[in-house]
Structure formats: structure tokens, C-alpha cells
């Protein structure tokens, strides 16, 4: 189905926007707050876990990049999943991705209220989240450039915090700085039980949290239809992923554990706060609290962008009145109705979160993050099928080809299967995995019912 010019999403995202969106997608509260738990679980071997996962994410993104550049008119990667794996898989993937980002926004907006308690203990928890949601909604509704600019500055704040830690770490290690638990030194990485102090089991179990820290890396795939000069910008953003992961994840945690030995890192608080406080920076907690508040707002901003585009893509060209509204663009070529609908669901969910037990909310969030294994797997399988189709048609792949194809594709699938097995090893993640399978069963059932309703009219 061909589109008229005014039916196309506006190509308003500049190179710097996409580059920073790509970086922001891989830096979030999982690093600033969750790294303490990962370090406690695996010790210094967490660096290896991040490096391995980083390579897999790079290959995943190269597969996605090759698909995106094969058809720049596609509004999302789900178009390729539906094209190469079938409409049913596309339906399940699209709606799963939409729900995943809705729950991410719910969790981050709820967390924003908790972060604000640091400065305003008596402020009702729902108010900060609601204010942030409204402000970001207005920005997303105006133009895609405004979304890109907002995400650009959110990412700058997160990057600055990490670079400050790395810079501080280099200086303290060179000075052999005395801390409350010894001296800053590279020997701290192996002085307390070696690289694998918790054994292979701790290393293996850490992959669950490490993988989920990378959730959102595929968001670059949602920007292709709105990027200026995508054939140049998208490959650049994807090819920089190894450097970003090496610097912002491995680099930050490397120097963090060099300053503050892993055995003293508490799993219940931010390791960044612990390190800065340990070297005598009393305002560390306030600074990191501001950074994680920024990270939460950034995640919500990304969620509004992603859910709006995904909902638009899922409903584009459908005939029902609601689908026509959700598949319609505003005068500024933004899927305003789809963004508004997603924001309304997020807002309702945040209010409901005040009334439902915390365990229910945690379970829903866990199911959503577990579903990303399926989403990433669908992208890789779609890429494999795309290459097979090209080979049958005797067509040559584009310039931005998947390196080490097809071995790299299969290695990513094996890795995702390995993480799935890791989820079985702990009760809370096992329950989330079962919940994910139940969710997929419901979506497949919904698709089949819809298909059956349409078939008599055909």
C-alpha cells in the first residue's frame, strides 16, 4: 500500500538526536541503581557478562539495521517480523512491544515519585509522575524534533555522570587514593576472590539483570522512518554500540570496583552513591538522585515515542473507526492520537499502582521485561528469513550487512535461549517467564478469534 507524502512520518530526527537516543536507550536506572545487585551477585565477572551481552546486542542491532535499511518506508521493525515470519507473529510481537513499553513507563513514572521524596518527603507520590508525563506528552505531540531534542539533553546528563565517575576513578587509581576500605587500585578487581569470587553460578545468574539493563537498545529501530538521511545515520548509531557499551557499562563498573572493592558494594543502594560518598563527596546522593530522576523521565519520553509509533504502525490501514484514528497522523506528521492513547493508559496505570499491591505491579513489570527475549528473537529470526528470501530471488544484500552471517544470528538466538534457561533457575523470574508464556497464548488466541471473524466476509 503506497503512502501519500502527508501520510508519512516526518523525518525530523537529526544525526545527533539518533546518536544520543541510541546511547540513552542503553543507559538507565538498571545501571545507576541496579548495578549494585549485579556486582553483589557476580563480583568482577560482571564485566565479562556485560561485555558478552554487549556483543550480542551489537549483532542484534546489526540484524535490525540491515532490515530497516532494506525498506525505509516501514514505520517499525514489526513490519519486517510480519512480512518474514507471518502476520500472526507480527501481531504478537507488535502488541507485546507496545505493552512492554507501557509497563516500562509505568514503572519509571512511579519511581520518579519515589525519587522526588528525597527532596520533598511529604509530596504525594503520584504528582511528580503525572507532571512529568503531561510535560513529555505535550513535547511529543508538537514535533518529533522536540522529542529528539529532549532525549538528547536527558542522555547528556546520564553520560556526564558516567564520565565523571570514570574520570574520578582514573585519578584516584593513579594517586592510589586512601578510602575507608583500603586504597583505590586496579588490584581491587581480583584481590577479593579473583575474577569469579561467587563461582560460575553467580556469573550465570547475573545475566538476567545484565540483559534487562540493555532493554531499549532496539529503540533505534523505531527512529528510522523519522530520521534525516537514515542510510548514513542508522549505521553510524549502530556501529558505535560496542564503544558505548565498553565505555559506559564496562568502563564505569571497572573503575567503580577499582575504587570501591566489590565485596563492600551493597546490593540495596546505588553503587555510584556508595563510591562518591566513600571518597568524601557528601552531595553524591543528591547528584545521583537527580541523574536517576532524569533517567526515569528519559525512559518515559522514549516510551511515549515508541508506544505512539508502534500503535500507529499496528493500526495503519485498518478499517475500524478506532483503528483509523490511531493510524492517523497530525498536521505535524506525528501519530498524535496513538501517543495520547498510550499516555492515557500510562496515566491510568500509575493511578492504579497506588491501589494494587506492590507484588502485582512488580510481577507485571517482570513479565514485560521477560517478553523482550521474544521480541529480540523475532528480530533475529526475521533477519534470517529476509536473507533466505534474498538468496532465493538472487538479490544481493545491501551495504550494511550483518557481520559473520548466519553464525552471528544463531549465536544471538543461542544466547537468548541461555538467558531463558537462567530465568528458570530463580523462582521470581520463573514465575515471570510462565506469565510471559501465558501472555503469548492470550495474544495468539485473540489473533485467531479476529481472523475467524473476518474469514466469513472474505
Short mmCIF file of C-alpha atoms in Angstrom, two decimals:
data_model
loop_
_atom_site.label_atom_id
_atom_site.label_comp_id
_atom_site.label_asym_id
_atom_site.label_seq_id
_atom_site.Cartn_x
_atom_site.Cartn_y
_atom_site.Cartn_z
CA UNK A 1 0.00 0.00 0.00
CA UNK A 2 1.58 3.29 -1.05
CA UNK A 3 1.50 6.35 1.16
CA UNK A 4 0.92 9.95 0.21
CA UNK A 5 3.53 12.47 1.34
CA UNK A 6 1.33 13.79 4.17
CA UNK A 7 0.77 10.24 5.43
CA UNK A 8 4.49 9.75 6.06
CA UNK A 9 6.09 10.29 9.46
CA UNK A 10 8.19 13.48 9.40
CA UNK A 11 11.95 12.95 9.01
CA UNK A 12 12.82 15.42 11.75
CA UNK A 13 15.42 13.50 13.78
CA UNK A 14 18.98 14.71 13.22
CA UNK A 15 22.15 12.63 13.46
CA UNK A 16 22.97 13.89 16.98
CA UNK A 17 19.42 13.05 18.11
CA UNK A 18 19.66 9.44 16.91
CA UNK A 19 23.19 9.02 18.29
CA UNK A 20 22.12 10.18 21.75
CA UNK A 21 18.85 8.23 21.61
CA UNK A 22 20.95 5.13 20.92
CA UNK A 23 23.16 5.90 23.91
CA UNK A 24 20.21 6.81 26.15
CA UNK A 25 18.50 3.55 25.23
CA UNK A 26 21.30 1.59 26.85
CA UNK A 27 21.83 3.74 29.96
CA UNK A 28 19.10 3.74 32.58
CA UNK A 29 18.24 3.02 36.17
CA UNK A 30 19.40 -0.58 35.57
CA UNK A 31 22.96 0.78 35.63
CA UNK A 32 22.65 3.63 38.14
CA UNK A 33 20.60 1.70 40.72
CA UNK A 34 20.59 -1.98 39.72
CA UNK A 35 24.33 -2.47 39.21
CA UNK A 36 24.84 -2.94 42.96
CA UNK A 37 22.77 -6.13 42.92
CA UNK A 38 24.60 -7.42 39.81
CA UNK A 39 28.01 -6.75 41.36
CA UNK A 40 26.94 -8.44 44.61
CA UNK A 41 25.82 -11.50 42.63
CA UNK A 42 28.83 -11.95 40.32
CA UNK A 43 31.70 -9.80 41.59
CA UNK A 44 34.20 -8.56 38.96
CA UNK A 45 32.99 -11.21 36.47
CA UNK A 46 30.03 -8.87 35.90
CA UNK A 47 32.37 -7.02 33.49
CA UNK A 48 32.57 -10.15 31.34
CA UNK A 49 28.77 -10.59 31.50
CA UNK A 50 28.26 -7.02 30.25
CA UNK A 51 30.88 -7.49 27.50
CA UNK A 52 29.27 -10.73 26.23
CA UNK A 53 25.77 -9.24 26.34
CA UNK A 54 27.10 -6.13 24.58
CA UNK A 55 28.41 -8.21 21.67
CA UNK A 56 25.05 -9.98 21.37
CA UNK A 57 23.20 -6.66 21.41
CA UNK A 58 25.52 -5.34 18.70
CA UNK A 59 24.73 -8.31 16.45
CA UNK A 60 21.03 -7.95 17.24
CA UNK A 61 21.19 -4.31 16.19
CA UNK A 62 23.15 -5.11 13.03
CA UNK A 63 20.41 -7.58 12.06
CA UNK A 64 17.79 -4.92 12.80
CA UNK A 65 19.78 -2.28 10.90
CA UNK A 66 20.00 -4.42 7.77
CA UNK A 67 16.24 -4.98 7.87
CA UNK A 68 15.49 -1.29 8.39
CA UNK A 69 17.67 -0.13 5.51
CA UNK A 70 16.07 -2.68 3.17
CA UNK A 71 12.81 -0.67 3.34
CA UNK A 72 12.93 2.83 4.81
CA UNK A 73 9.17 3.31 4.43
CA UNK A 74 8.46 0.76 7.18
CA UNK A 75 7.28 2.50 10.34
CA UNK A 76 8.68 -0.12 12.74
CA UNK A 77 10.61 -3.39 12.87
CA UNK A 78 7.29 -5.22 13.39
CA UNK A 79 6.59 -4.69 9.68
CA UNK A 80 9.56 -6.95 8.92
CA UNK A 81 8.55 -9.53 11.54
CA UNK A 82 5.07 -9.73 9.97
CA UNK A 83 6.50 -9.84 6.44
CA UNK A 84 9.03 -12.62 7.03
CA UNK A 85 7.59 -14.60 9.96
CA UNK A 86 3.86 -14.16 9.27
CA UNK A 87 1.09 -11.79 10.32
CA UNK A 88 0.33 -13.75 13.50
CA UNK A 89 3.90 -13.44 14.80
CA UNK A 90 3.87 -9.77 13.77
CA UNK A 91 0.63 -9.21 15.70
CA UNK A 92 2.01 -10.88 18.85
CA UNK A 93 5.36 -9.05 18.60
CA UNK A 94 3.78 -5.63 17.98
CA UNK A 95 1.28 -5.73 20.82
CA UNK A 96 3.85 -7.28 23.17
CA UNK A 97 6.29 -4.47 22.39
CA UNK A 98 3.59 -1.85 22.98
CA UNK A 99 2.64 -3.36 26.35
CA UNK A 100 6.32 -3.72 27.33
CA UNK A 101 6.98 -0.02 26.86
CA UNK A 102 3.72 0.89 28.63
CA UNK A 103 4.87 -1.07 31.70
CA UNK A 104 8.38 0.46 31.49
CA UNK A 105 6.76 3.90 31.54
CA UNK A 106 4.51 2.86 34.45
CA UNK A 107 7.50 1.66 36.46
CA UNK A 108 9.70 4.68 35.71
CA UNK A 109 6.95 7.26 36.31
CA UNK A 110 6.10 5.57 39.61
CA UNK A 111 9.80 5.56 40.52
CA UNK A 112 10.03 9.29 39.70
CA UNK A 113 7.62 9.95 42.58
CA UNK A 114 9.87 7.99 44.93
CA UNK A 115 12.97 9.85 43.76
CA UNK A 116 11.27 13.21 44.45
CA UNK A 117 10.72 12.11 48.06
CA UNK A 118 14.45 12.68 48.57
CA UNK A 119 13.85 16.45 48.42
CA UNK A 120 10.10 16.58 49.21
CA UNK A 121 9.27 13.73 51.64
CA UNK A 122 5.60 14.75 52.05
CA UNK A 123 4.83 15.19 48.34
CA UNK A 124 2.17 12.66 47.17
CA UNK A 125 3.92 10.05 45.04
CA UNK A 126 1.61 10.36 42.01
CA UNK A 127 2.10 14.12 41.48
CA UNK A 128 5.72 14.17 40.13
CA UNK A 129 5.00 11.29 37.77
CA UNK A 130 1.82 12.92 36.49
CA UNK A 131 3.56 16.28 35.92
CA UNK A 132 6.47 14.63 34.06
CA UNK A 133 4.03 12.62 31.93
CA UNK A 134 2.00 15.71 30.95
CA UNK A 135 5.09 17.79 30.07
CA UNK A 136 6.62 15.00 27.98
CA UNK A 137 3.27 14.30 26.31
CA UNK A 138 2.97 17.92 25.16
CA UNK A 139 6.52 17.82 23.75
CA UNK A 140 5.88 14.54 21.91
CA UNK A 141 2.65 15.89 20.41
CA UNK A 142 4.23 19.00 18.88
CA UNK A 143 7.01 17.66 16.61
CA UNK A 144 9.39 14.71 16.50
CA UNK A 145 12.29 17.22 16.63
CA UNK A 146 11.19 18.28 20.12
CA UNK A 147 11.21 14.66 21.28
CA UNK A 148 14.70 14.24 19.83
CA UNK A 149 15.97 17.42 21.48
CA UNK A 150 14.54 16.41 24.89
CA UNK A 151 16.09 12.94 24.67
CA UNK A 152 19.38 14.49 23.55
CA UNK A 153 19.71 16.52 26.78
CA UNK A 154 18.46 13.68 29.01
CA UNK A 155 21.22 11.50 27.54
CA UNK A 156 23.85 14.23 28.02
CA UNK A 157 23.08 14.28 31.77
CA UNK A 158 23.43 10.49 32.07
CA UNK A 159 26.64 10.43 30.04
CA UNK A 160 28.14 13.26 32.08
CA UNK A 161 27.50 11.32 35.32
CA UNK A 162 29.22 8.20 33.98
CA UNK A 163 32.18 10.12 32.53
CA UNK A 164 32.56 11.89 35.89
CA UNK A 165 32.81 8.51 37.63
CA UNK A 166 35.33 7.18 35.09
CA UNK A 167 37.42 10.38 35.27
CA UNK A 168 37.36 10.29 39.07
CA UNK A 169 38.31 6.61 39.00
CA UNK A 170 41.34 7.18 36.77
CA UNK A 171 42.63 9.99 39.03
CA UNK A 172 42.07 8.06 42.27
CA UNK A 173 43.74 4.90 40.93
CA UNK A 174 46.76 6.92 39.73
CA UNK A 175 47.00 8.61 43.15
CA UNK A 176 46.45 5.29 44.97
CA UNK A 177 43.85 7.26 46.96
CA UNK A 178 43.11 6.05 50.50
CA UNK A 179 39.45 5.17 51.08
CA UNK A 180 37.54 3.87 54.12
CA UNK A 181 38.06 0.30 52.88
CA UNK A 182 41.66 0.47 51.58
CA UNK A 183 43.22 2.17 48.58
CA UNK A 184 41.95 2.81 45.06
CA UNK A 185 43.81 0.28 42.92
CA UNK A 186 43.29 -1.99 39.91
CA UNK A 187 44.26 -4.91 42.17
CA UNK A 188 40.89 -4.48 43.93
CA UNK A 189 39.34 -6.20 40.89
CA UNK A 190 40.98 -9.52 41.72
CA UNK A 191 42.07 -9.15 45.38
CA UNK A 192 38.85 -10.48 46.90
CA UNK A 193 38.38 -13.94 45.45
CA UNK A 194 39.60 -13.37 41.90
CA UNK A 195 37.52 -12.65 38.80
CA UNK A 196 34.84 -15.23 39.71
CA UNK A 197 34.52 -14.93 43.52
CA UNK A 198 30.95 -16.29 43.51
CA UNK A 199 31.84 -19.09 41.09
CA UNK A 200 30.28 -19.82 37.73
CA UNK A 201 26.79 -19.92 39.31
CA UNK A 202 26.93 -16.25 40.36
CA UNK A 203 28.28 -15.31 36.92
CA UNK A 204 25.48 -17.20 35.12
CA UNK A 205 22.71 -15.82 37.35
CA UNK A 206 23.91 -12.25 36.74
CA UNK A 207 22.90 -12.43 33.06
CA UNK A 208 19.24 -11.94 33.92
CA UNK A 209 19.86 -8.46 35.33
CA UNK A 210 22.56 -7.61 32.79
CA UNK A 211 20.32 -8.44 29.82
CA UNK A 212 17.42 -6.42 31.20
CA UNK A 213 19.77 -3.45 31.70
CA UNK A 214 20.03 -3.40 27.88
CA UNK A 215 16.27 -3.35 27.32
CA UNK A 216 15.55 -0.45 24.97
CA UNK A 217 18.67 -0.81 22.81
CA UNK A 218 16.40 -1.79 19.89
CA UNK A 219 14.56 1.55 20.13
CA UNK A 220 16.84 2.97 17.43
CA UNK A 221 14.80 0.74 15.13
CA UNK A 222 11.76 2.91 15.80
CA UNK A 223 13.52 6.07 14.59
CA UNK A 224 14.43 5.03 11.01
CA UNK A 225 11.21 6.35 9.45
CA UNK A 226 11.73 9.77 11.08
CA UNK A 227 15.47 10.23 10.61
CA UNK A 228 17.10 12.63 8.18
CA UNK A 229 19.49 10.69 5.92
CA UNK A 230 18.78 7.31 7.61
CA UNK A 231 21.18 5.41 5.31
CA UNK A 232 24.05 7.32 6.92
CA UNK A 233 22.74 7.95 10.45
CA UNK A 234 21.35 4.49 11.38
CA UNK A 235 24.58 2.57 10.53
CA UNK A 236 26.65 5.13 12.45
CA UNK A 237 24.44 4.83 15.55
CA UNK A 238 24.50 1.02 15.45
CA UNK A 239 28.24 0.69 14.74
CA UNK A 240 29.01 2.86 17.79
CA UNK A 241 27.22 0.42 20.13
CA UNK A 242 30.36 -1.62 21.09
CA UNK A 243 32.24 1.57 22.01
CA UNK A 244 29.31 2.87 24.06
CA UNK A 245 28.86 -0.39 25.94
CA UNK A 246 32.60 -0.70 26.54
CA UNK A 247 32.83 2.84 27.88
CA UNK A 248 29.55 3.39 29.72
CA UNK A 249 28.95 -0.05 31.19
CA UNK A 250 32.25 -1.95 31.37
CA UNK A 251 34.34 1.21 31.88
CA UNK A 252 32.11 2.65 34.61
CA UNK A 253 31.85 -0.62 36.58
CA UNK A 254 35.57 -1.33 36.09
CA UNK A 255 36.62 1.90 37.82
CA UNK A 256 33.79 1.66 40.33
CA UNK A 257 35.16 -1.67 41.60
CA UNK A 258 38.75 -0.37 41.41
CA UNK A 259 37.86 2.46 43.81
CA UNK A 260 35.44 0.50 45.99
CA UNK A 261 36.08 -3.30 46.16
CA UNK A 262 33.09 -5.34 45.02
CA UNK A 263 32.69 -7.15 48.38
CA UNK A 264 31.81 -3.84 50.07
CA UNK A 265 29.19 -2.83 47.47
CA UNK A 266 25.68 -3.02 48.96
CA UNK A 267 23.06 -4.65 46.70
CA UNK A 268 20.31 -2.44 48.15
CA UNK A 269 21.60 1.00 47.10
CA UNK A 270 23.25 2.68 44.12
CA UNK A 271 26.94 1.74 43.83
CA UNK A 272 27.53 5.20 42.31
CA UNK A 273 26.29 6.85 45.53
CA UNK A 274 28.39 4.47 47.64
CA UNK A 275 31.57 5.28 45.71
CA UNK A 276 31.15 9.07 45.70
CA UNK A 277 30.21 9.12 49.40
CA UNK A 278 33.17 6.87 50.21
CA UNK A 279 35.62 9.37 48.71
CA UNK A 280 34.09 12.20 50.68
CA UNK A 281 31.63 13.80 48.23
CA UNK A 282 28.69 14.39 50.57
CA UNK A 283 26.32 15.62 47.89
CA UNK A 284 26.73 12.36 45.95
CA UNK A 285 23.30 11.01 46.88
CA UNK A 286 21.57 14.21 45.71
CA UNK A 287 23.51 14.23 42.41
CA UNK A 288 22.80 10.57 41.64
CA UNK A 289 19.17 11.05 42.70
CA UNK A 290 18.90 13.83 40.11
CA UNK A 291 20.53 11.61 37.48
CA UNK A 292 18.17 8.66 38.12
CA UNK A 293 15.21 11.09 38.07
CA UNK A 294 16.47 12.19 34.65
CA UNK A 295 16.83 8.54 33.60
CA UNK A 296 13.22 7.88 34.65
CA UNK A 297 11.97 10.89 32.66
CA UNK A 298 14.08 9.75 29.69
CA UNK A 299 12.53 6.27 29.83
CA UNK A 300 9.04 7.79 29.91
CA UNK A 301 9.92 10.06 26.98
CA UNK A 302 11.16 7.05 24.99
CA UNK A 303 8.04 5.10 25.98
CA UNK A 304 5.70 7.80 24.65
CA UNK A 305 7.65 7.95 21.39
CA UNK A 306 7.84 4.17 20.98
CA UNK A 307 4.29 3.25 22.03
CA UNK A 308 2.87 6.02 19.83
CA UNK A 309 4.75 4.80 16.75
CA UNK A 310 4.01 1.15 17.46
CA UNK A 311 0.29 1.79 17.98
CA UNK A 312 0.22 3.85 14.76
CA UNK A 313 2.00 1.03 12.90
CA UNK A 314 -0.33 -1.66 14.27
CA UNK A 315 -3.44 0.27 13.22
CA UNK A 316 -2.28 1.87 9.96
CA UNK A 317 -4.58 0.89 7.09
CA UNK A 318 -7.16 -0.90 9.28
CA UNK A 319 -10.84 -0.15 8.73
CA UNK A 320 -12.45 0.13 12.19
CA UNK A 321 -13.20 3.69 13.43
CA UNK A 322 -10.79 3.42 16.40
CA UNK A 323 -8.03 1.93 14.22
CA UNK A 324 -8.46 4.76 11.69
CA UNK A 325 -7.99 7.34 14.45
CA UNK A 326 -4.93 5.57 15.90
CA UNK A 327 -3.45 5.10 12.42
CA UNK A 328 -3.78 8.81 11.56
CA UNK A 329 -1.04 11.48 11.62
CA UNK A 330 -1.43 15.07 12.84
CA UNK A 331 -0.63 18.14 10.71
CA UNK A 332 2.97 17.98 12.00
CA UNK A 333 3.14 14.32 10.85
CA UNK A 334 3.16 12.95 14.39
CA UNK A 335 0.89 10.00 15.44
CA UNK A 336 -0.82 12.26 17.99
CA UNK A 337 -3.88 10.06 18.65
CA UNK A 338 -1.72 6.98 19.23
CA UNK A 339 0.57 8.94 21.60
CA UNK A 340 -2.44 10.33 23.50
CA UNK A 341 -3.99 6.88 23.85
CA UNK A 342 -0.71 5.41 25.15
CA UNK A 343 -0.27 8.31 27.61
CA UNK A 344 -3.81 7.78 28.90
CA UNK A 345 -3.09 4.09 29.57
CA UNK A 346 0.17 5.01 31.35
CA UNK A 347 -1.63 7.64 33.47
CA UNK A 348 -4.42 5.23 34.45
CA UNK A 349 -1.86 2.57 35.30
CA UNK A 350 0.10 4.96 37.53
CA UNK A 351 -3.07 5.83 39.46
CA UNK A 352 -3.99 2.13 39.72
CA UNK A 353 -0.50 1.38 41.02
CA UNK A 354 -1.39 3.34 44.15
CA UNK A 355 -4.16 0.83 44.86
CA UNK A 356 -2.76 -2.52 43.72
CA UNK A 357 -0.22 -4.44 45.82
CA UNK A 358 3.44 -3.83 45.01
CA UNK A 359 3.97 -7.52 44.21
CA UNK A 360 1.33 -7.39 41.46
CA UNK A 361 2.99 -4.37 39.89
CA UNK A 362 6.43 -5.99 40.13
CA UNK A 363 5.08 -9.17 38.52
CA UNK A 364 3.61 -7.25 35.56
CA UNK A 365 6.90 -5.39 35.04
CA UNK A 366 8.88 -8.65 35.25
CA UNK A 367 6.65 -10.29 32.65
CA UNK A 368 7.14 -7.32 30.32
CA UNK A 369 10.92 -7.35 30.57
CA UNK A 370 10.98 -11.12 30.07
CA UNK A 371 8.98 -10.63 26.87
CA UNK A 372 11.92 -8.72 25.38
CA UNK A 373 13.68 -12.06 24.84
CA UNK A 374 10.85 -12.97 22.45
CA UNK A 375 10.95 -9.55 20.74
CA UNK A 376 14.71 -9.68 20.19
CA UNK A 377 14.45 -13.29 18.99
CA UNK A 378 11.74 -12.29 16.48
CA UNK A 379 14.04 -9.61 15.01
CA UNK A 380 16.88 -12.10 14.51
CA UNK A 381 14.57 -14.77 13.01
CA UNK A 382 13.09 -12.16 10.65
CA UNK A 383 16.61 -11.26 9.54
CA UNK A 384 17.46 -14.91 8.85
CA UNK A 385 14.28 -15.29 6.75
CA UNK A 386 14.99 -12.00 4.93
CA UNK A 387 18.43 -13.24 3.88
CA UNK A 388 16.98 -16.58 2.69
CA UNK A 389 14.38 -14.75 0.61
CA UNK A 390 17.10 -12.58 -0.94
CA UNK A 391 19.14 -15.67 -1.79
CA UNK A 392 16.16 -17.37 -3.46
CA UNK A 393 15.48 -14.25 -5.51
CA UNK A 394 19.20 -13.99 -6.40
CA UNK A 395 19.33 -10.48 -4.92
CA UNK A 396 22.47 -9.05 -3.31
CA UNK A 397 22.16 -7.73 0.30
CA UNK A 398 22.68 -4.01 0.88
CA UNK A 399 25.95 -2.43 2.02
CA UNK A 400 25.04 -2.60 5.75
CA UNK A 401 25.28 -6.37 6.08
CA UNK A 402 25.14 -8.47 9.24
CA UNK A 403 28.76 -9.42 10.12
CA UNK A 404 29.50 -13.16 10.32
CA UNK A 405 26.06 -14.07 8.93
CA UNK A 406 24.50 -16.57 9.64
CA UNK A 407 26.72 -17.63 12.57
CA UNK A 408 26.13 -14.34 14.42
CA UNK A 409 22.34 -14.72 14.09
CA UNK A 410 22.45 -18.23 15.53
CA UNK A 411 24.77 -17.17 18.36
CA UNK A 412 22.28 -14.44 19.39
CA UNK A 413 19.43 -16.99 19.36
CA UNK A 414 21.51 -19.42 21.47
CA UNK A 415 22.32 -16.59 23.88
CA UNK A 416 18.64 -15.63 24.24
CA UNK A 417 17.82 -19.30 24.87
CA UNK A 418 20.57 -19.39 27.52
CA UNK A 419 19.05 -16.35 29.27
CA UNK A 420 15.65 -18.08 29.14
CA UNK A 421 17.19 -21.07 30.97
CA UNK A 422 18.75 -18.68 33.54
CA UNK A 423 15.24 -17.32 34.23
CA UNK A 424 14.12 -20.84 35.20
CA UNK A 425 16.80 -21.04 37.91
CA UNK A 426 15.17 -18.44 40.21
CA UNK A 427 11.59 -18.60 41.44
CA UNK A 428 10.65 -14.94 40.86
CA UNK A 429 11.97 -14.95 37.26
CA UNK A 430 10.47 -18.40 36.62
CA UNK A 431 7.03 -17.05 37.56
CA UNK A 432 7.58 -14.09 35.22
CA UNK A 433 8.61 -16.47 32.41
CA UNK A 434 5.43 -18.52 32.91
CA UNK A 435 3.44 -15.26 32.92
CA UNK A 436 5.08 -14.30 29.60
CA UNK A 437 4.10 -17.63 28.02
CA UNK A 438 0.54 -17.10 29.23
CA UNK A 439 0.55 -13.60 27.68
CA UNK A 440 1.70 -15.01 24.32
CA UNK A 441 -1.02 -17.66 24.46
CA UNK A 442 -3.69 -14.97 25.06
CA UNK A 443 -2.42 -12.82 22.17
CA UNK A 444 -2.36 -15.79 19.78
CA UNK A 445 -5.91 -16.63 20.82
CA UNK A 446 -7.03 -13.04 20.22
CA UNK A 447 -5.43 -13.07 16.76
CA UNK A 448 -7.12 -16.37 15.81
CA UNK A 449 -10.53 -15.11 17.02
CA UNK A 450 -10.14 -11.92 14.97
CA UNK A 451 -9.08 -13.94 11.93
CA UNK A 452 -12.10 -16.25 12.29
CA UNK A 453 -14.44 -13.24 12.49
CA UNK A 454 -13.02 -11.82 9.26
CA UNK A 455 -12.92 -15.08 7.26
CA UNK A 456 -16.69 -15.44 6.51
CA UNK A 457 -16.69 -11.95 4.94
CA UNK A 458 -13.75 -12.79 2.67
#
